[in-house]
PDB file of N, CA and C in Angstrom:
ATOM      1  N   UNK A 223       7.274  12.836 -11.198  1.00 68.00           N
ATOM      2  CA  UNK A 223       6.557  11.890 -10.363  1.00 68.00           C
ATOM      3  C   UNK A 223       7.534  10.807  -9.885  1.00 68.00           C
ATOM      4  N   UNK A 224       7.629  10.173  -8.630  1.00 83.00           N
ATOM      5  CA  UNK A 224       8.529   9.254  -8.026  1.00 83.00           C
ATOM      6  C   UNK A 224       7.685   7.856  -8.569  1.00 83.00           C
ATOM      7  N   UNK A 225       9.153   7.151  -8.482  1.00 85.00           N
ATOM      8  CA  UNK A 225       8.674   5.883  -8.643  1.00 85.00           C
ATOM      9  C   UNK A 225       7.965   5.366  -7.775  1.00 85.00           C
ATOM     10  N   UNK A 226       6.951   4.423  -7.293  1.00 87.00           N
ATOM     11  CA  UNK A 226       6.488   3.891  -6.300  1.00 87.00           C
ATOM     12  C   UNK A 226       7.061   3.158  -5.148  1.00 87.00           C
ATOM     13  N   UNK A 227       8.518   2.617  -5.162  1.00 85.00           N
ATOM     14  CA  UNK A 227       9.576   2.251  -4.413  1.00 85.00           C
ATOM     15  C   UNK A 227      10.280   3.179  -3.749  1.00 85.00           C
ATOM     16  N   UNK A 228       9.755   4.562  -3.918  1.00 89.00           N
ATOM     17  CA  UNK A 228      10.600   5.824  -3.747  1.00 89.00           C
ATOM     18  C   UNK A 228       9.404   6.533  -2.574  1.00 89.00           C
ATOM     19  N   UNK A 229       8.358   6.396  -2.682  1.00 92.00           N
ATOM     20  CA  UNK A 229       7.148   6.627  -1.544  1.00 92.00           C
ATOM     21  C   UNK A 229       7.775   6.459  -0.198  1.00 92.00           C
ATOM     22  N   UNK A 230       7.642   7.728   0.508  1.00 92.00           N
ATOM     23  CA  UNK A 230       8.132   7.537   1.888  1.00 92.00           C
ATOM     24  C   UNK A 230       7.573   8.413   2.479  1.00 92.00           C
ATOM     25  N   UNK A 231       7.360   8.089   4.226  1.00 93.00           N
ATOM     26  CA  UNK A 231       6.253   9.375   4.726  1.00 93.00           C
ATOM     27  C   UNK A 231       7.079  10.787   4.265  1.00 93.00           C
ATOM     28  N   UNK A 232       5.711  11.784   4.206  1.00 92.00           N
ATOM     29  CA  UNK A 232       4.504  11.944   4.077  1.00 92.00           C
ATOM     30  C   UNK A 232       4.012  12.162   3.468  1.00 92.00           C
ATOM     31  N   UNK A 233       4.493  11.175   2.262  1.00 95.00           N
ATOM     32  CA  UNK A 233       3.907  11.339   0.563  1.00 95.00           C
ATOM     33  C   UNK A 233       2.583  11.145   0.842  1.00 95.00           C
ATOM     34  N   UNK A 234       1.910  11.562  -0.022  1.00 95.00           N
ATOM     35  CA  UNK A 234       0.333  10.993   0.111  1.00 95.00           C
ATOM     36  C   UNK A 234      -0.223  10.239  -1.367  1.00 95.00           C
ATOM     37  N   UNK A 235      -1.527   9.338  -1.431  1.00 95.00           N
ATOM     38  CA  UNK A 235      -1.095   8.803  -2.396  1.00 95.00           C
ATOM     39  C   UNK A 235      -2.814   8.902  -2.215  1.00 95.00           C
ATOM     40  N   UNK A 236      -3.605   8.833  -4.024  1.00 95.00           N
ATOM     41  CA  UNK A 236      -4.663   8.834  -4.045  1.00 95.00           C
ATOM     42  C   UNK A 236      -4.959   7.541  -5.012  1.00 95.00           C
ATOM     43  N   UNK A 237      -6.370   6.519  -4.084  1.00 95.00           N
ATOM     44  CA  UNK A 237      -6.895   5.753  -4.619  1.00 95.00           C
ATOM     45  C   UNK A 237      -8.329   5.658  -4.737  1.00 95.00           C
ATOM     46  N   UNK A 238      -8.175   5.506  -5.939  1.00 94.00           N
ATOM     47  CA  UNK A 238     -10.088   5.213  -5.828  1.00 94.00           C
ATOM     48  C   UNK A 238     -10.721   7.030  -5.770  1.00 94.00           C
ATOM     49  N   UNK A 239     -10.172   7.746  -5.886  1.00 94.00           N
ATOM     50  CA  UNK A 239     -10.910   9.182  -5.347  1.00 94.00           C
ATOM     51  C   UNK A 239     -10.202   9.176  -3.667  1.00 94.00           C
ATOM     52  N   UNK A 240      -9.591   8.161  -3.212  1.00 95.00           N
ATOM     53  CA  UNK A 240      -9.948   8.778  -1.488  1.00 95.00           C
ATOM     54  C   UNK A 240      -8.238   8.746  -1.412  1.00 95.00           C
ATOM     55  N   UNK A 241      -7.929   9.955  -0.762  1.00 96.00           N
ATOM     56  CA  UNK A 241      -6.385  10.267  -0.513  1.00 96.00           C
ATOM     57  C   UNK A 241      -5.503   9.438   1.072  1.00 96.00           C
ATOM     58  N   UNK A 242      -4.809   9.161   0.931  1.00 96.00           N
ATOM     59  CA  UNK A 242      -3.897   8.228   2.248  1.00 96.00           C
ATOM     60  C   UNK A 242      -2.926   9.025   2.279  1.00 96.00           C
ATOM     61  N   UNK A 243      -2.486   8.473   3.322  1.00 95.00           N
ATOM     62  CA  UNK A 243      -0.869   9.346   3.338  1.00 95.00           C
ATOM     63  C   UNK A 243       0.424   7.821   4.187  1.00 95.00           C
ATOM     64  N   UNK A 244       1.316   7.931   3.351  1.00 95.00           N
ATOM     65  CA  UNK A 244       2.559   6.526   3.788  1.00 95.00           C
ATOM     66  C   UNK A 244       2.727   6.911   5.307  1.00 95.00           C
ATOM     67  N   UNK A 245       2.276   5.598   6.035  1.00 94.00           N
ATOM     68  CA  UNK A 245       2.744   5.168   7.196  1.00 94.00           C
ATOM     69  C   UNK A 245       4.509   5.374   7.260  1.00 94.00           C
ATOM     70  N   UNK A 246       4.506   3.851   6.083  1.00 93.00           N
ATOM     71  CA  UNK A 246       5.665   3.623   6.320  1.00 93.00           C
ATOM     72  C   UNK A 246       5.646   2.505   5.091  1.00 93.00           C
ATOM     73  N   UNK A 247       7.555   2.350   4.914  1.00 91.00           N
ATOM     74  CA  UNK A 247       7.443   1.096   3.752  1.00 91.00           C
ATOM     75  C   UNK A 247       7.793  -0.279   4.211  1.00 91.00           C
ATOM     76  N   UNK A 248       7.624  -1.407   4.142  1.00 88.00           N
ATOM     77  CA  UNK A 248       8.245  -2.352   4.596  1.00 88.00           C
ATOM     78  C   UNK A 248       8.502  -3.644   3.847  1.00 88.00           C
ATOM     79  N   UNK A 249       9.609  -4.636   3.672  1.00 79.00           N
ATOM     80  CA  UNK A 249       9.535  -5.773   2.766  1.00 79.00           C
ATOM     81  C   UNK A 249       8.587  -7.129   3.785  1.00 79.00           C
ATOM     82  N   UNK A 250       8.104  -7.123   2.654  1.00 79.00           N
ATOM     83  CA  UNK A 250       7.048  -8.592   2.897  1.00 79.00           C
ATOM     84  C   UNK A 250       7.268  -9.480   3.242  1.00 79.00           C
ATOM     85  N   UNK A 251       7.951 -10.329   1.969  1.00 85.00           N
ATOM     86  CA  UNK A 251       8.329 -11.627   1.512  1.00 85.00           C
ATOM     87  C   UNK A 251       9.261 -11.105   0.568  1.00 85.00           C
ATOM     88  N   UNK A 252      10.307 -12.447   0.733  1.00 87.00           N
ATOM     89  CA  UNK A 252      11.239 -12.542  -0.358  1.00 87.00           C
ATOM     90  C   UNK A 252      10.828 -13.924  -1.182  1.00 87.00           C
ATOM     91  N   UNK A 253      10.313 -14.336  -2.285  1.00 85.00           N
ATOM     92  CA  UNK A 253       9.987 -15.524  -3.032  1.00 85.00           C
ATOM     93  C   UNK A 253      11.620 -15.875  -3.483  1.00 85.00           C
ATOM     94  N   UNK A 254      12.385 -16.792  -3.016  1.00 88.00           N
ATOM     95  CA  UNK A 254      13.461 -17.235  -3.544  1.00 88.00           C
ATOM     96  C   UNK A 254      13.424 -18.052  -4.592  1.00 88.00           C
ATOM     97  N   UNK A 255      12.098 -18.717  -5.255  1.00 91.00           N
ATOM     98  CA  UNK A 255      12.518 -19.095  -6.285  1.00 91.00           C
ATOM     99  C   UNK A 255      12.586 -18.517  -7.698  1.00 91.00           C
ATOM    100  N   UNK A 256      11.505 -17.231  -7.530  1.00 86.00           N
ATOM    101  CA  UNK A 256      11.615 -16.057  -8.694  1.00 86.00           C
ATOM    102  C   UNK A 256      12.390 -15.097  -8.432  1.00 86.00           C
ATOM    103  N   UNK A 257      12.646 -14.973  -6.939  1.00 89.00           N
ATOM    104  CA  UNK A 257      14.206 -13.902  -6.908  1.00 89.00           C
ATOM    105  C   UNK A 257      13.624 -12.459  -6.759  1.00 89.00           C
ATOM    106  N   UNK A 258      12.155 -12.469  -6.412  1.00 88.00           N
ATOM    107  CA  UNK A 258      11.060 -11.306  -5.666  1.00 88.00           C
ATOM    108  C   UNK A 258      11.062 -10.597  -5.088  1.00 88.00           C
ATOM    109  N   UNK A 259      11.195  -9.525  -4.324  1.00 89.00           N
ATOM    110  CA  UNK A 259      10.891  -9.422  -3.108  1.00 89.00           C
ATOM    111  C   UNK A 259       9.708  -8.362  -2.917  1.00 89.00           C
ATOM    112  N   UNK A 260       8.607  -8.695  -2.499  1.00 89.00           N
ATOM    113  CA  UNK A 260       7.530  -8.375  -2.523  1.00 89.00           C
ATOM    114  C   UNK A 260       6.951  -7.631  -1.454  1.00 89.00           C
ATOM    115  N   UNK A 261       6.718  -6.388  -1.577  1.00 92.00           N
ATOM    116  CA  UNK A 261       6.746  -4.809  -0.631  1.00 92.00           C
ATOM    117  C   UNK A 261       5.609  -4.310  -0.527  1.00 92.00           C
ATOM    118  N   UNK A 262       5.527  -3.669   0.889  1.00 92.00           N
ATOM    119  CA  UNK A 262       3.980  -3.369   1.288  1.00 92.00           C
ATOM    120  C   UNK A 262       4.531  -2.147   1.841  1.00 92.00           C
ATOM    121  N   UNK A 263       3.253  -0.896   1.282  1.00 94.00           N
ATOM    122  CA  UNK A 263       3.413   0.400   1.958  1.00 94.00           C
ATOM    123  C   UNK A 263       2.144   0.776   2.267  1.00 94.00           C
ATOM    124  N   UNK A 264       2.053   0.660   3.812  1.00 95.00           N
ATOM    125  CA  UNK A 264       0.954   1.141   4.559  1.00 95.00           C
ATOM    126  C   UNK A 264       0.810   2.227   4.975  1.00 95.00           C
ATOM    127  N   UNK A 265      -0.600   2.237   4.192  1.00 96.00           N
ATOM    128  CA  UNK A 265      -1.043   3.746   4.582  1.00 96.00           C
ATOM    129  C   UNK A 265      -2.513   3.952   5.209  1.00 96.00           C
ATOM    130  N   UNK A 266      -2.560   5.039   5.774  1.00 95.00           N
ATOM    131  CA  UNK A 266      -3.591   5.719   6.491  1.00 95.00           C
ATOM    132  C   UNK A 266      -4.507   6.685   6.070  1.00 95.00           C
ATOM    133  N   UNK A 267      -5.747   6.487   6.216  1.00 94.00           N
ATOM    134  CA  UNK A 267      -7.004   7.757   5.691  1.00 94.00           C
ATOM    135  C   UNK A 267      -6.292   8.831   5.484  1.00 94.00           C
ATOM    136  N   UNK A 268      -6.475   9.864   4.876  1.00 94.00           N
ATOM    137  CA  UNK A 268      -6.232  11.421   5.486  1.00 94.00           C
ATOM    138  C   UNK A 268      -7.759  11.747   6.362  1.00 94.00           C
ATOM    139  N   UNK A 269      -7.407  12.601   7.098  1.00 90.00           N
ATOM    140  CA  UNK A 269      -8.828  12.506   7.743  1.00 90.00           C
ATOM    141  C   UNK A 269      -9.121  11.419   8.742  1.00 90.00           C
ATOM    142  N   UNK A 270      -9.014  10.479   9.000  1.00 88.00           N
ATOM    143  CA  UNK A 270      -9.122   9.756  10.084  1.00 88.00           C
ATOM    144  C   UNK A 270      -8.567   9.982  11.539  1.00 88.00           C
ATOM    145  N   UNK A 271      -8.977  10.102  12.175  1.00 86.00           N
ATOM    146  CA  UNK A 271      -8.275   9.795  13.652  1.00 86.00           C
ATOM    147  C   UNK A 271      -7.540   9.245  13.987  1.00 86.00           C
ATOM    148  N   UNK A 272      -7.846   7.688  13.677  1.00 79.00           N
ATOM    149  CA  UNK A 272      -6.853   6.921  14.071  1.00 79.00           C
ATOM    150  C   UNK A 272      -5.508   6.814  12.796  1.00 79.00           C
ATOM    151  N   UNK A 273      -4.259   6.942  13.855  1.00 74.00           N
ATOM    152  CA  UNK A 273      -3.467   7.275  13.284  1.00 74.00           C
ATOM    153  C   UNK A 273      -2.219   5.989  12.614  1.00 74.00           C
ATOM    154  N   UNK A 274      -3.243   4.967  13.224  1.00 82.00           N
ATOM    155  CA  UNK A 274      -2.252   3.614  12.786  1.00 82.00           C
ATOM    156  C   UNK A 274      -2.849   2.973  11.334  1.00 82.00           C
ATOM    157  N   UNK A 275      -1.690   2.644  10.203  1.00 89.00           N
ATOM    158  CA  UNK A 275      -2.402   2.023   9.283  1.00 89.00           C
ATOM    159  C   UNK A 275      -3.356   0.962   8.733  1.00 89.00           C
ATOM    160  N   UNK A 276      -4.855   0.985   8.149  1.00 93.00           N
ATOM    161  CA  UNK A 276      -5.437   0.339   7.934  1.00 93.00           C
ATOM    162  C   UNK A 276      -5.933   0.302   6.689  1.00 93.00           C
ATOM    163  N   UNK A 277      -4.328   0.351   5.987  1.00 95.00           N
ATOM    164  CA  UNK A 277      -4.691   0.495   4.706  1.00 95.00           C
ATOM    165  C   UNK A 277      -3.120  -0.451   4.139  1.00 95.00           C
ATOM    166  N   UNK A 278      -3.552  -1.296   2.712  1.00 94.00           N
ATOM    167  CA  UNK A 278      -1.827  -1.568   2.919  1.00 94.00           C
ATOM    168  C   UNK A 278      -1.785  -1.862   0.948  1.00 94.00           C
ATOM    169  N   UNK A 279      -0.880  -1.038   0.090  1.00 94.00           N
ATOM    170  CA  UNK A 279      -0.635  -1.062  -1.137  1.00 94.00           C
ATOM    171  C   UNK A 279       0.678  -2.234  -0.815  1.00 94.00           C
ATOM    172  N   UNK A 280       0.841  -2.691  -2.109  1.00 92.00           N
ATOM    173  CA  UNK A 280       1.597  -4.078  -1.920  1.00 92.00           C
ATOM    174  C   UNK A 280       1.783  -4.198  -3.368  1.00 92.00           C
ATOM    175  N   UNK A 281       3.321  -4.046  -3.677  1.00 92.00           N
ATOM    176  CA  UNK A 281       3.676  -4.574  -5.128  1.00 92.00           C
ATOM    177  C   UNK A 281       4.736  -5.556  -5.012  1.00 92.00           C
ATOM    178  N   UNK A 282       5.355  -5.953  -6.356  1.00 89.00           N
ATOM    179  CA  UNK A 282       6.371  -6.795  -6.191  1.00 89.00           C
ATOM    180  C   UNK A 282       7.669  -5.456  -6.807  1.00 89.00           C
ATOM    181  N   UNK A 283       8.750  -5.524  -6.155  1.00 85.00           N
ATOM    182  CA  UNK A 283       9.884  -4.632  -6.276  1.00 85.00           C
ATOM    183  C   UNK A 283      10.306  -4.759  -7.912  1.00 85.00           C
ATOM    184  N   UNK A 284      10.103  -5.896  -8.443  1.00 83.00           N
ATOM    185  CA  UNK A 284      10.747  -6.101  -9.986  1.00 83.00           C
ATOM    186  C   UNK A 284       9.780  -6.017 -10.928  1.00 83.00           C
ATOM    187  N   UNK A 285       8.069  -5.909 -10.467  1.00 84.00           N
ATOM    188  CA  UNK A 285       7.017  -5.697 -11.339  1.00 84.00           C
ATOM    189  C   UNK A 285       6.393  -4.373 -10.726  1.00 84.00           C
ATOM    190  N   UNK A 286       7.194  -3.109 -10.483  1.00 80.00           N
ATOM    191  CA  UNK A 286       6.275  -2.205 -10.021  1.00 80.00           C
ATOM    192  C   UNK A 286       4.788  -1.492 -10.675  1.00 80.00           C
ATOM    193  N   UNK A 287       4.517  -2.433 -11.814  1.00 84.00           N
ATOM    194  CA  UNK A 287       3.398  -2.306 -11.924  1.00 84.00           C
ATOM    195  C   UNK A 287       2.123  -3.038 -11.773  1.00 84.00           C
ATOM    196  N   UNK A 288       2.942  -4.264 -10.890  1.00 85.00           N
ATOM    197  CA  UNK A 288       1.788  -5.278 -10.476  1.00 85.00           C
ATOM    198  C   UNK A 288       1.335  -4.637  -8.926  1.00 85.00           C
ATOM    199  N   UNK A 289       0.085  -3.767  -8.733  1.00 91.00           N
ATOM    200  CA  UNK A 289      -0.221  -3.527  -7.791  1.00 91.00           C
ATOM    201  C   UNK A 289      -1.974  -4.136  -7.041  1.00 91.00           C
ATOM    202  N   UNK A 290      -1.957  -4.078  -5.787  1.00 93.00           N
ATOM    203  CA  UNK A 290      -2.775  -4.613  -4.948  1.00 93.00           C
ATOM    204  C   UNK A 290      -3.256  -3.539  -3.419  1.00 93.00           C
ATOM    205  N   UNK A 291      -4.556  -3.790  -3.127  1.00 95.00           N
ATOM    206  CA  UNK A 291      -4.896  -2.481  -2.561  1.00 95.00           C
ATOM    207  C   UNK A 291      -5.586  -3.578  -1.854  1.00 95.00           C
ATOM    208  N   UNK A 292      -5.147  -3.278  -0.085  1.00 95.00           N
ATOM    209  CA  UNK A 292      -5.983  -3.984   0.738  1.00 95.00           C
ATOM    210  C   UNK A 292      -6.227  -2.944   1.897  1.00 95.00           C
ATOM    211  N   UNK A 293      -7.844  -3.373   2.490  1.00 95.00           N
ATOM    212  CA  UNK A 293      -8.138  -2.829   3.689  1.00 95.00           C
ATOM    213  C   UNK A 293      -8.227  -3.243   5.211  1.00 95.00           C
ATOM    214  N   UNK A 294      -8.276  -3.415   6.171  1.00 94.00           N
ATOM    215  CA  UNK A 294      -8.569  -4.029   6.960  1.00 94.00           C
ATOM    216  C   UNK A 294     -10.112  -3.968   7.612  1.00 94.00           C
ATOM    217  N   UNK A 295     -10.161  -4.914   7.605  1.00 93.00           N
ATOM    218  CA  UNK A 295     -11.764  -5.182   7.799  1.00 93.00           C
ATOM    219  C   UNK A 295     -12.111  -6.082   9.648  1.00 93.00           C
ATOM    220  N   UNK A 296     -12.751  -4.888   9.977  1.00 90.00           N
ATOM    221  CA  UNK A 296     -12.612  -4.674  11.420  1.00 90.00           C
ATOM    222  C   UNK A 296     -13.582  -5.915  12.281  1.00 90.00           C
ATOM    223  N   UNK A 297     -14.764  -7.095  11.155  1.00 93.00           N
ATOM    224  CA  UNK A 297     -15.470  -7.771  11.849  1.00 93.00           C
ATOM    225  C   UNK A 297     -14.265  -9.253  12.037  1.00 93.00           C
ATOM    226  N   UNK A 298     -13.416  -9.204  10.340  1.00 94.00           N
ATOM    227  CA  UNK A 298     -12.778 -10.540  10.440  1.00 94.00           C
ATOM    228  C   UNK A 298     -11.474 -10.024  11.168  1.00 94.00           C
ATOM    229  N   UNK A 299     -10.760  -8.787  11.310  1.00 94.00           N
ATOM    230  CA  UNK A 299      -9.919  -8.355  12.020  1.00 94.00           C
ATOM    231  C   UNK A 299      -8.620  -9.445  11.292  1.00 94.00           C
ATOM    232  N   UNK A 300      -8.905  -8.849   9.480  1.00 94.00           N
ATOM    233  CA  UNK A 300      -7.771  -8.996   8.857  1.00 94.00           C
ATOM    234  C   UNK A 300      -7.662  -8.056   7.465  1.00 94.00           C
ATOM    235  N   UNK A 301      -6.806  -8.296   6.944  1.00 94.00           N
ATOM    236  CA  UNK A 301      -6.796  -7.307   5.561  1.00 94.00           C
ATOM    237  C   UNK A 301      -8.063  -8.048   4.475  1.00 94.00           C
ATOM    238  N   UNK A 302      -8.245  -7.071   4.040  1.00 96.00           N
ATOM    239  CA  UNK A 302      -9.063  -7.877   2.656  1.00 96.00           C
ATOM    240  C   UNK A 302      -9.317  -6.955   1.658  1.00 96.00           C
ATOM    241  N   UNK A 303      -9.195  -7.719   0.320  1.00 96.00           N
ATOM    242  CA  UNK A 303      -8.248  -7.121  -0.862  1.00 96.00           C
ATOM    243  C   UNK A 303      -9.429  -6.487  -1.316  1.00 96.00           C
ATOM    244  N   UNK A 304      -8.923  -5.145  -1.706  1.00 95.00           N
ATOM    245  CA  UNK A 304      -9.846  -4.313  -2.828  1.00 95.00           C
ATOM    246  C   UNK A 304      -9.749  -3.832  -3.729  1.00 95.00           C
ATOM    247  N   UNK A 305     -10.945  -3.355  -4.554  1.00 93.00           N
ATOM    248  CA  UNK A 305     -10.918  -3.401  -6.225  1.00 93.00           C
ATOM    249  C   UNK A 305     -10.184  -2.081  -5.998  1.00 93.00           C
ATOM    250  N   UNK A 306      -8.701  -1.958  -6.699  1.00 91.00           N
ATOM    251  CA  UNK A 306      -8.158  -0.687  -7.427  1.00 91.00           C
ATOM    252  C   UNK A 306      -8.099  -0.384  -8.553  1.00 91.00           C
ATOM    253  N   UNK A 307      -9.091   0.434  -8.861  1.00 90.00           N
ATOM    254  CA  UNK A 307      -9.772   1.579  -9.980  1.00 90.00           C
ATOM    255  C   UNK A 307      -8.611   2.166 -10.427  1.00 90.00           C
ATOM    256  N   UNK A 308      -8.143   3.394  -9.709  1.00 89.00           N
ATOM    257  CA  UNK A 308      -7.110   4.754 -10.002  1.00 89.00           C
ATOM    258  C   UNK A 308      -6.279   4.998  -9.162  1.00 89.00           C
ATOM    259  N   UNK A 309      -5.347   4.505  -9.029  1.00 89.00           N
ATOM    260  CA  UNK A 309      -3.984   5.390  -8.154  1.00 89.00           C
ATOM    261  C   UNK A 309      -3.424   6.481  -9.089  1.00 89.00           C
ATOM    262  N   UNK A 310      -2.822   7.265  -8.168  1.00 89.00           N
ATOM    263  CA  UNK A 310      -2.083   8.369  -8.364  1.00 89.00           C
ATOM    264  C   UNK A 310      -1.125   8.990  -7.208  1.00 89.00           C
ATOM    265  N   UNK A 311       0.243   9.603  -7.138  1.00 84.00           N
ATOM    266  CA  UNK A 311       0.942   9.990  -6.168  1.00 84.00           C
ATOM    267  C   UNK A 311       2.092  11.385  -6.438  1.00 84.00           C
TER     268      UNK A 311
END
């Protein structure tokens, strides 16, 4: 199994029961006073149409087990964070 820093298209990654597949990886933020740098890999339905990500996993590079699962939510037309149950990849 890859580390989670190692995810690159067209890994696919399952949360919650529902499968995504990596957009793409990208760095966030760098926190310079803890020395952080804090990484988001957006991903997309499987199954969806639309093919741009509206999905975005987000850890910190030095705690890869501090993870965060956000969706985008199409009335406030921003991300908003959701409960992650079960990943797997």
């Amino acid at each position: 199994m890859k580390a989670i820093h190692e995810l690159i298209p067209p890994d696919r990654v399952q949360i919650n029961g529902a499968w995504f597949q990596v957009v793409r990886t990208t760095s966030t933020w760098y926190h310079a006073d803890r020395r952080e740098l804090e990484m988001a890999i957006e991903l997309a339905k499987v199954g969806d149409p639309r093919l741009f990500p509206r999905h975005r996993l987000t850890y910190v590079r030095e705690r890869p087990g501090d993870l965060a699962f956000f969706s985008f939510d199409e009335r406030s037309q921003a991300f908003r964070k959701q409960r992650l149950d079960a990943i797997s990849w």
